[in-house]
Short mmCIF file of C-alpha atoms in Angstrom, two decimals:
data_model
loop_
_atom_site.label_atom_id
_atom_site.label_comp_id
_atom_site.label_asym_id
_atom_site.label_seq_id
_atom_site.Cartn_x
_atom_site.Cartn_y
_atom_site.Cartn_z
CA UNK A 1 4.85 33.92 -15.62
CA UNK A 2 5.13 29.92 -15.60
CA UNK A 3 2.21 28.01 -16.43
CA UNK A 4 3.29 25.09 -13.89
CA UNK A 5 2.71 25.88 -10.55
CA UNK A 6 6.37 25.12 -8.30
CA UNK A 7 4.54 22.44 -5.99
CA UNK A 8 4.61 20.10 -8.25
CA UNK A 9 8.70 20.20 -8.57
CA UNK A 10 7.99 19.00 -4.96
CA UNK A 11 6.88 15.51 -6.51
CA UNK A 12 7.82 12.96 -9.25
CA UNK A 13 5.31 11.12 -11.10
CA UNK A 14 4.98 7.29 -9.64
CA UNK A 15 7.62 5.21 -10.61
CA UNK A 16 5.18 2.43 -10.32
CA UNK A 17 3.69 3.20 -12.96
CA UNK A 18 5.96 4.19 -15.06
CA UNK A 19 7.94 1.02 -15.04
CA UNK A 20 4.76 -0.65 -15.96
CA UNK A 21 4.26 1.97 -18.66
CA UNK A 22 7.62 1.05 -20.14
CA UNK A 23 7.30 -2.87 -20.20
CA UNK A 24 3.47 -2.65 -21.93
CA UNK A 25 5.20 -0.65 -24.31
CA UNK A 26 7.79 -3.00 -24.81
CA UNK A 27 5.42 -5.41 -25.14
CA UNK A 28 3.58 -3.79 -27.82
CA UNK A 29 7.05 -3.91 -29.67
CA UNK A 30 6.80 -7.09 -29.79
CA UNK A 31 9.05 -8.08 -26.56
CA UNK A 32 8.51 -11.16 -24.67
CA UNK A 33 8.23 -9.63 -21.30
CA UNK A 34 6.89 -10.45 -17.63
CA UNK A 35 5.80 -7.60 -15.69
CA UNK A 36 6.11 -7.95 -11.77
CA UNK A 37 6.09 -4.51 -11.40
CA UNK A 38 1.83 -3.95 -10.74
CA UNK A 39 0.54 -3.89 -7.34
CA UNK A 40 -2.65 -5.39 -9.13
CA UNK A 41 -4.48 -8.88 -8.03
CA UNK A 42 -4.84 -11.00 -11.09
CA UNK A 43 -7.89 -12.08 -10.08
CA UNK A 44 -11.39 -10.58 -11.60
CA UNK A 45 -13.17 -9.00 -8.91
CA UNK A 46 -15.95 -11.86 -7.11
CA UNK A 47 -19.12 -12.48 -9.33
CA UNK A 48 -21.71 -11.77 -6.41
CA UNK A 49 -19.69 -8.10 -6.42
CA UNK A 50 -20.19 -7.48 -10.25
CA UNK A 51 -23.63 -8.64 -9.73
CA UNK A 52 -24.21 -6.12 -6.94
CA UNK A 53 -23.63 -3.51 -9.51
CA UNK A 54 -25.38 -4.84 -12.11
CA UNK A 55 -28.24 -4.56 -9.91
CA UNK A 56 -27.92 -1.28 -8.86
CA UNK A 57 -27.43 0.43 -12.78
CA UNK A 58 -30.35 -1.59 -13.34
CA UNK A 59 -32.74 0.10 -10.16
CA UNK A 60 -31.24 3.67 -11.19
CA UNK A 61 -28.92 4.62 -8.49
CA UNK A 62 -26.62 6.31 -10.51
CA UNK A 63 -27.48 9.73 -9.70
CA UNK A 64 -24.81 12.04 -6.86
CA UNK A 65 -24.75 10.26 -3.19
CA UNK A 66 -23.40 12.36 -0.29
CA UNK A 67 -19.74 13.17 -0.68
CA UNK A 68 -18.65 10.79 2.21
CA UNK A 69 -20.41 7.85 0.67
CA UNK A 70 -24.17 6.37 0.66
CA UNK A 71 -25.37 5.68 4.05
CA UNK A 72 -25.70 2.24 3.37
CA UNK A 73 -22.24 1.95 2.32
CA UNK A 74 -20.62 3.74 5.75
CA UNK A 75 -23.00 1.83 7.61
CA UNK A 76 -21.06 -1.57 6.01
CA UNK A 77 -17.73 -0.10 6.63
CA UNK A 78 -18.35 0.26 10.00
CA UNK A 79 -19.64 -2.97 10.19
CA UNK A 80 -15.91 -4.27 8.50
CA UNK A 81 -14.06 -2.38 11.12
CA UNK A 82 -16.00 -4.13 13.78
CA UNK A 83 -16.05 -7.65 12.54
CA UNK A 84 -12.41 -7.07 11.87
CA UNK A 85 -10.54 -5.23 14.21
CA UNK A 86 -12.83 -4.64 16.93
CA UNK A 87 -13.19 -0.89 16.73
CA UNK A 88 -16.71 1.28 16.90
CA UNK A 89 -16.82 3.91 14.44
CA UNK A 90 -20.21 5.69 13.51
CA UNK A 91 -21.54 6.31 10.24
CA UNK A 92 -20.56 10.33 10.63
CA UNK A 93 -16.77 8.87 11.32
CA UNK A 94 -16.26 7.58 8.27
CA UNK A 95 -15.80 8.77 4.53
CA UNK A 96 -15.62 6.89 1.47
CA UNK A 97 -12.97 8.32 -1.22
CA UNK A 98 -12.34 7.00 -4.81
CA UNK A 99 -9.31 4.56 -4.04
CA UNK A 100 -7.28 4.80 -1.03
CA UNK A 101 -4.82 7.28 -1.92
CA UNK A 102 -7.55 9.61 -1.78
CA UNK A 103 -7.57 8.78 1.52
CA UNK A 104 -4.35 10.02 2.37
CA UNK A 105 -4.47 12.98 0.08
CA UNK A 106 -7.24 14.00 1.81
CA UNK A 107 -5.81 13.43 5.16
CA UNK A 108 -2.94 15.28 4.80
CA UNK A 109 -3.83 18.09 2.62
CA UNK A 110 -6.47 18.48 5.61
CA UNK A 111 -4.17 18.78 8.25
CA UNK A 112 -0.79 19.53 7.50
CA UNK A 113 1.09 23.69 7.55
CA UNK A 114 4.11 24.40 5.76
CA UNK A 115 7.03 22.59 7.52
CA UNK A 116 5.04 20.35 9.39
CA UNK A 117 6.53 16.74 9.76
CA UNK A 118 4.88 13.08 8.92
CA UNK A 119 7.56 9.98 9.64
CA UNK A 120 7.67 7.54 7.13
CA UNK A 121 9.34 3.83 7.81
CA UNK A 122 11.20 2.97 4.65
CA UNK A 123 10.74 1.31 2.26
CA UNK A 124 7.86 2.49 1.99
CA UNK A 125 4.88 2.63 -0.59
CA UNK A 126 6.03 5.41 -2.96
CA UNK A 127 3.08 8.11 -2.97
CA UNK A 128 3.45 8.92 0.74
CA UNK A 129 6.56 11.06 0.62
CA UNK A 130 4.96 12.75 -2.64
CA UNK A 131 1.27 13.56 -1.06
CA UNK A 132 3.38 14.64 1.87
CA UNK A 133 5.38 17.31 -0.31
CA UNK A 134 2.19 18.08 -1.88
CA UNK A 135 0.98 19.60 1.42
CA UNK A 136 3.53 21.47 1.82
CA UNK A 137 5.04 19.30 4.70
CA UNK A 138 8.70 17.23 5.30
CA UNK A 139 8.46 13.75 4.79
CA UNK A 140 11.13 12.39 7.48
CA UNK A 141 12.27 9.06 6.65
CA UNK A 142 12.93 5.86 9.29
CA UNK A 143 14.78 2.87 7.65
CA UNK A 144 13.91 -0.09 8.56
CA UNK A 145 16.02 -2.90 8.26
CA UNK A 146 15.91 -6.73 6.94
CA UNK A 147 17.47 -7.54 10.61
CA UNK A 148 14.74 -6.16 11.74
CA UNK A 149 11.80 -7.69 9.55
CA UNK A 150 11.33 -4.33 8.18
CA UNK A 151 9.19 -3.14 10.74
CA UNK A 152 9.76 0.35 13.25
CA UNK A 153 11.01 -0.21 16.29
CA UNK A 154 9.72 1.96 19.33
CA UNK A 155 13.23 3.48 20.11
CA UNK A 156 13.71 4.56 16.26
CA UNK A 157 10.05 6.19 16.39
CA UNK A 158 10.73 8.07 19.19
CA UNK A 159 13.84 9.44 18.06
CA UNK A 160 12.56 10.75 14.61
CA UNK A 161 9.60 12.66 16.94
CA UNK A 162 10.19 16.28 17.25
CA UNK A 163 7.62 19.19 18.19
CA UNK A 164 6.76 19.78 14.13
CA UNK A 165 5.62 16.09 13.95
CA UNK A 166 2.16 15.99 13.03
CA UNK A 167 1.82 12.55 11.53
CA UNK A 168 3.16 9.21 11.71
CA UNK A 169 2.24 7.18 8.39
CA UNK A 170 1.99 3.24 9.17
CA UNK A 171 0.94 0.51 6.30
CA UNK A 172 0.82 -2.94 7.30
CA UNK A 173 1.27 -5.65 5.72
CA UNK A 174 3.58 -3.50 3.47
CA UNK A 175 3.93 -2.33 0.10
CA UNK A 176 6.72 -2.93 -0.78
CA UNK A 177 7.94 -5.77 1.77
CA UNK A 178 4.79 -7.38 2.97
CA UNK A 179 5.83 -7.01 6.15
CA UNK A 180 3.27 -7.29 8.70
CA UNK A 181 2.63 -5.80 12.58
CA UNK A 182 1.25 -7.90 14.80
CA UNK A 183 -0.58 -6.76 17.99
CA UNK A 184 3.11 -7.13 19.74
CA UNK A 185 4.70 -5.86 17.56
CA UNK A 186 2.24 -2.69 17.62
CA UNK A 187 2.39 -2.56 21.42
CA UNK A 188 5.83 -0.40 21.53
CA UNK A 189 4.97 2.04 19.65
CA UNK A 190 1.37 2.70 20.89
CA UNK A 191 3.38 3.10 24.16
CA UNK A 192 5.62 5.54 22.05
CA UNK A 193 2.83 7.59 20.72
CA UNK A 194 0.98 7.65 23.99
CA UNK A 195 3.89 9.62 25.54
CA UNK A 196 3.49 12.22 22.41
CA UNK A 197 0.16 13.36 22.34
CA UNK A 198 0.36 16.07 19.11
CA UNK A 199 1.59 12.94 16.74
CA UNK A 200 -1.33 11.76 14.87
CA UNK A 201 -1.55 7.72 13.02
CA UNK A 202 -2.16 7.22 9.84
CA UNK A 203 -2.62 3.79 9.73
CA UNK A 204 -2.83 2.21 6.13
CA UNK A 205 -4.24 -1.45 6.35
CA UNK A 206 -5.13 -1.57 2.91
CA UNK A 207 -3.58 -5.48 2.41
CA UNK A 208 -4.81 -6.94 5.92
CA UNK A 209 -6.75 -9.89 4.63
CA UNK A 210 -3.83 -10.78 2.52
CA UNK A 211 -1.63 -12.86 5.65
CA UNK A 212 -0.38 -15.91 5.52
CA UNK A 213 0.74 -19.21 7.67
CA UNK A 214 -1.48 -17.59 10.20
CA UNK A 215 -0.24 -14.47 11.34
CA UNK A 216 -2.84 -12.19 12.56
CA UNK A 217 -2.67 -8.62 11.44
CA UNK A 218 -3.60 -5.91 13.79
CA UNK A 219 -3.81 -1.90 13.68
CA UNK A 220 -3.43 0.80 16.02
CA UNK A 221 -6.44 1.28 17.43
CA UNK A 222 -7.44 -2.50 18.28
CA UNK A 223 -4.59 -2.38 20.26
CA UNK A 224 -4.62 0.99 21.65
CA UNK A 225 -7.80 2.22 22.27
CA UNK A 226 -7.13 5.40 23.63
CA UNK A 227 -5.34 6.16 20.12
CA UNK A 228 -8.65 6.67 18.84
CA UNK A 229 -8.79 10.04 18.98
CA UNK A 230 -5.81 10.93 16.93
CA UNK A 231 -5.76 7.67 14.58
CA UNK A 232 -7.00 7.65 10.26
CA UNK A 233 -7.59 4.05 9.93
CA UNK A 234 -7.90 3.37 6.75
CA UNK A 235 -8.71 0.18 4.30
CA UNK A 236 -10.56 -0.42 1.01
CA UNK A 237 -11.82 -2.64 -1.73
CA UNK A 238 -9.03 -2.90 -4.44
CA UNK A 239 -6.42 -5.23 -3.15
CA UNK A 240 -8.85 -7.94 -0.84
CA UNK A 241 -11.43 -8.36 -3.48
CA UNK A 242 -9.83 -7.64 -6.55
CA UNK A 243 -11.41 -4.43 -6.86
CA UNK A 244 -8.64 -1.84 -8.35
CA UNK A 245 -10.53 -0.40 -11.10
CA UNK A 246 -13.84 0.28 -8.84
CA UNK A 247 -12.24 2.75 -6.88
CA UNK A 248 -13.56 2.15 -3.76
CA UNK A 249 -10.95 3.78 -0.42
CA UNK A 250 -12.44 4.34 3.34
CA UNK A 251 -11.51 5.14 6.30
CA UNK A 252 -12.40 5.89 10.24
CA UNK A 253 -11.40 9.08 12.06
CA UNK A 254 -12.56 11.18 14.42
CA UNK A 255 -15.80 13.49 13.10
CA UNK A 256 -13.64 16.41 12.75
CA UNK A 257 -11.05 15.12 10.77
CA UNK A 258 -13.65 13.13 8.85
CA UNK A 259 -15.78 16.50 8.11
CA UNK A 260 -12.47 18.12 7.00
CA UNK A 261 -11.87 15.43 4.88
CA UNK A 262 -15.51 15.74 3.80
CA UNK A 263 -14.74 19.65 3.18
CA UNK A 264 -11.50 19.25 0.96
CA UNK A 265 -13.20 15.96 -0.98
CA UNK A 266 -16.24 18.15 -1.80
CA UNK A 267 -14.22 20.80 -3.83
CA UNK A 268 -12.50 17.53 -5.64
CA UNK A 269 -13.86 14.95 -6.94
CA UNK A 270 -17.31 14.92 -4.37
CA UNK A 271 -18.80 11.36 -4.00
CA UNK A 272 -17.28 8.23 -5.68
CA UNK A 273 -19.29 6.34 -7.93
CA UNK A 274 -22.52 5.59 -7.09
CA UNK A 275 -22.27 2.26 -8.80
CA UNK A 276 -18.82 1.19 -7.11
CA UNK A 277 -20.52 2.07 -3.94
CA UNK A 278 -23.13 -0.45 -4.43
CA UNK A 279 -20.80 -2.97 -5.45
CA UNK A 280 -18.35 -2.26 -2.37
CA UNK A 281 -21.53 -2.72 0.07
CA UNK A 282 -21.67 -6.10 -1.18
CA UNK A 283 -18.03 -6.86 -0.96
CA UNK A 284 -17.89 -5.71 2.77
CA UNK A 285 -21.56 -7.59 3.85
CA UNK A 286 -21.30 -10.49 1.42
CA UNK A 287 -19.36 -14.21 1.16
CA UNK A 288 -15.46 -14.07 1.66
CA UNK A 289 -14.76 -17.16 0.20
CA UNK A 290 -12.98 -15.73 -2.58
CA UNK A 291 -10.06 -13.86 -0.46
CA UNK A 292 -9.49 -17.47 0.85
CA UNK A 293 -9.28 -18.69 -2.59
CA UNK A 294 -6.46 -15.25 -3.27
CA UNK A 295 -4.76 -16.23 -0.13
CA UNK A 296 -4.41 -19.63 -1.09
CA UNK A 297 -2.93 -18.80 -4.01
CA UNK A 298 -0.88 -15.61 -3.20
CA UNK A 299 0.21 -17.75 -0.29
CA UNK A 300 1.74 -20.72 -2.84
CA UNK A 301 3.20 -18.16 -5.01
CA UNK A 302 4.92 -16.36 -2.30
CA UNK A 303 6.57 -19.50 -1.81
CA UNK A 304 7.46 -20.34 -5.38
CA UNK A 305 9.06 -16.97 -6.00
CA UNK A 306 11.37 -16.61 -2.41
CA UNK A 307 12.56 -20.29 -2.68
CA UNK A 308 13.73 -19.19 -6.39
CA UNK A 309 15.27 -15.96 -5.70
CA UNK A 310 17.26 -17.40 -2.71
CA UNK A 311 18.73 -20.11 -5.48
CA UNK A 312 19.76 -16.65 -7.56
CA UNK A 313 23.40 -15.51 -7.89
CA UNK A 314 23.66 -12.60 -5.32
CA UNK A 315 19.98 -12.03 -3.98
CA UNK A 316 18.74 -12.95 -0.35
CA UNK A 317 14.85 -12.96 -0.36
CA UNK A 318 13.01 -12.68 2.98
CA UNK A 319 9.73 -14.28 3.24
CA UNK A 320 6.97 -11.78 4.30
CA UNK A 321 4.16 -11.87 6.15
CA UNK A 322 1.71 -10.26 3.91
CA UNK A 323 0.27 -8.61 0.58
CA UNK A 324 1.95 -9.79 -2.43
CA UNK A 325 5.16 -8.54 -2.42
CA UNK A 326 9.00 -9.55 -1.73
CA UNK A 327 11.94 -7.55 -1.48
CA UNK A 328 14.93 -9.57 -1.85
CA UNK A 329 18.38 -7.68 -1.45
CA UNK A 330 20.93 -7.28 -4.36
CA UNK A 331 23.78 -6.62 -2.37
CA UNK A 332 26.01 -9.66 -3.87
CA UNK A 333 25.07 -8.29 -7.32
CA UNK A 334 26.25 -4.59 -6.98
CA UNK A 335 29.63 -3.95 -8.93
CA UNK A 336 29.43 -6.83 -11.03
CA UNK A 337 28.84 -6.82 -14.83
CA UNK A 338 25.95 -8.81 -16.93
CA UNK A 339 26.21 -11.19 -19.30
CA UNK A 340 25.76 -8.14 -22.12
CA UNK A 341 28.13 -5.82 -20.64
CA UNK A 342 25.79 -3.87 -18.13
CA UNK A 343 27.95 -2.41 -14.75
CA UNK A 344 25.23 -3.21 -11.80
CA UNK A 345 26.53 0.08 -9.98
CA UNK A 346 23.03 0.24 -8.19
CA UNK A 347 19.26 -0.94 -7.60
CA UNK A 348 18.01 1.35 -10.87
CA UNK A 349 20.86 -0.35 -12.90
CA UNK A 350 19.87 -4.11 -11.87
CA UNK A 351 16.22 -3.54 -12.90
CA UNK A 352 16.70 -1.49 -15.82
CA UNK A 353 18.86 -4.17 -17.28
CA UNK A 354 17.10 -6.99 -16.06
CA UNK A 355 13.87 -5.72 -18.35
CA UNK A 356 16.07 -4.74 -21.17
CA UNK A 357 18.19 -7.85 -20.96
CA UNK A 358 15.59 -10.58 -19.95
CA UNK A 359 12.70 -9.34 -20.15
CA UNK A 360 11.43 -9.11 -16.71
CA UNK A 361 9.61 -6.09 -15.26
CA UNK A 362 10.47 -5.40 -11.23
CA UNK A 363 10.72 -1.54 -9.08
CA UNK A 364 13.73 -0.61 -7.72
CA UNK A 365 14.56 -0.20 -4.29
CA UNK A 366 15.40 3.72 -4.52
CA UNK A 367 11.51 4.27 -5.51
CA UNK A 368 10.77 3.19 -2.04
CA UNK A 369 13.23 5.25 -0.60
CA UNK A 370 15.18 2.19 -0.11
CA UNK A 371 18.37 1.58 -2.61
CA UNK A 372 20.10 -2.14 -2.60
CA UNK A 373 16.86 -4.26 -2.98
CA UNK A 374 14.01 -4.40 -5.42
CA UNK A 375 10.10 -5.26 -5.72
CA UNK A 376 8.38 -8.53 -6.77
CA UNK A 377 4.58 -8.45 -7.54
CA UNK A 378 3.58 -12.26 -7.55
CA UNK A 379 -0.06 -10.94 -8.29
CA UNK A 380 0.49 -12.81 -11.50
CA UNK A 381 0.20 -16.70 -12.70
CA UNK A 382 2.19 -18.68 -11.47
CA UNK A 383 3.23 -20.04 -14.78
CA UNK A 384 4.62 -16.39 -15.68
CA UNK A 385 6.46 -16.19 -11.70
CA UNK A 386 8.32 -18.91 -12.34
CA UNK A 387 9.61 -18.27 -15.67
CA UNK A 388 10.33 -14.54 -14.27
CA UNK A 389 11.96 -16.24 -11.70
CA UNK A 390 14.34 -18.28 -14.17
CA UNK A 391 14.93 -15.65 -16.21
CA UNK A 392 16.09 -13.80 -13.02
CA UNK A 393 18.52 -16.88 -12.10
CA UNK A 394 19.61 -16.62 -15.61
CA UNK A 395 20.21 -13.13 -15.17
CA UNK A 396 22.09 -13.33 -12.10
CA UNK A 397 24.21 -16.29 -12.81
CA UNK A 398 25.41 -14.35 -16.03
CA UNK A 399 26.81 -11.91 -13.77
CA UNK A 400 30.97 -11.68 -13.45
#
């Protein structure tokens, strides 16, 4: 009898994370590397946040809230999604989860039978196509091209839809392109999805305060309202307010969905911390004035790190909308040979020998179901981008 149960030769373990794995361990060595591989602000999380929590160890609440989150805490992500987007949800439509993958794991384990469908738009954030699997159900991937600013389109949706789909999965601004949907752009497809009324949205707006040069973000059921009723929107605390450790994932769905949810999360890991909760109340009611600082920043980085890439040997960089991500292309790169003997026969090739040759940490395109390209993280100083960024040139230039 084997000890390891098959499902998990469904899955592979994030190569996120093991990419970052590799280059702290390099590090420790006693390499001189640059990781851009962590979708991780740099910033520490906003004092009046940490303060919040402080507070809260200090007045006891440490003890088991309800699995879905503290009242108080539902009550303020309700608030968010109003102040935000525009869209009533009640306290009992809403559950709090320890990150947002929980979120999704949650979602789908909830919901999905053996063989049912979920599309994907690639590239897409890694873990979707795995939590998918996980549930037993067939990821079906949409590429999405540069030409096309990485985004669906409405004809290529309705073409992947067949009578097993049971979810479409939708992050904007994206990991990994920070490509954003506007309330045009998210017009189509709500006119796609009306037309197919057993598709649910998962909508994953984790990044939405991260946009830049003014674009306005928008989700699926701002602009569709009579979505509402088969839509997860979901959000959190880690990426907008520097909050990845806390742990802190939410989202609003109908009470059904959200009491399934509630069911599943229950026999898991129950409530998440009663201290993070605390703090996230007081990230979601409190100041913003921080994410303006982040965007600020993120924004001028963005700009430091496509301008560079562009001036490398054999990458195009497009400059996205959102998070803090690019994606530039490596197409003039493939076939060629580095400067230490290296054959660049594909995306897992360029980055392997880019952090082995230079230095500098990046993802491939192929972990986001997406060969010929690879990720940037410029959630990092900008000091350490742009000497990344040289080394890259460096790299590239090398190339014959």
């Amino acid at each position: 009898m084997e000890l390891i149960a098959a499902r998990l030769n469904r899955i592979s373990p994030s190569q996120t994370i093991a990419i970052s794995t590799k280059a702290r361990q390099l590090k420790a060595a006693g390499r001189d590397i640059i990781s851009l591989s962590a979708g991780e602000p740099d910033f520490d999380t906003p004092a009046h946040i940490k303060q919040a929590a402080i507070e809260a160890i200090a007045r006891g609440d440490t003890k088991y809230t309800d699995v879905a989150g503290t009242m108080e805490l539902r009550r303020a992500v309700a608030g968010k999604f109003k102040r935000d987007s525009g869209i009533d949800y009640k306290p009992e439509e809403i559950i709090v989860s320890t990150g947002g993958k929980q979120v999704i794991f949650n979602a789908m384990l909830a919901t999905i039978e053996a063989g049912d469908e979920a599309i994907i738009p690639t590239p897409c954030w890694v873990s979707y196509p795995d939590i998918v699997q996980l549930a037993e159900g067939k990821p079906v991937f949409v590429p999405c091209g540069q030409n096309h600013g990485f985004k669906l389109r409405a004809e290529d949706l309705e073409a992947a839809i067949t009578p097993r789909t049971k979810w479409l999965i939708l992050n904007s601004p994206s990991n990994p392109t920070g490509a954003a949907y506007s309330a045009e752009d998210l017009r189509p497809l709500c006119d796609v999805l009306l037309r197919h009324p057993h598709v649910w949205v998962f909508t994953d707006d984790i990044y939405e305060k991260l946009t830049y040069d003014g674009f306005k973000p928008a989700t699926i059921v701002e602009v569709e309202p009579r979505l509402r009723d088969r839509t997860v929107t979901m959000n959190g605390c880690s990426k907008a307010y520097a909050m990845t450790g806390w742990r802190i994932g939410f989202c609003g769905a109908p009470v059904q969905l959200i009491k399934a949810m509630d069911k599943l999360q229950s026999q898991s890991t129950s409530n998440t911390s009663s201290i993070s909760q605390a703090a996230a109340v007081a990230a979601l009611n409190g100041p913003e004035d921080a994410i303006d600082i982040m965007r600020k920043t993120y924004r001028e980085r963005r700009d430091l790190v496509v301008a560079m890439l562009n001036d490398a040997p054999g990458l195009t960089c497009a400059t996205p909308e959102g998070a803090f991500y690019v994606f530039p292309s490596i197409h003039g790169c493939l076939g060629k040979t580095t400067a230490a003997g290296t054959k660049i026969t594909d995306d897992e090739a360029f980055v392997t020998a880019l952090l082995d040759e230079h230095g500098v940490a990046t993802v491939h395109g192929s972990a986001f179901i997406y060969p010929g390209y690879f990720r940037v993280s410029y959630a990092t100083s900008t000091e350490a981008l742009r000497e990344a960024c040289t080394r890259i040139q460096q790299f590239c230039a090398g190339m014959t």
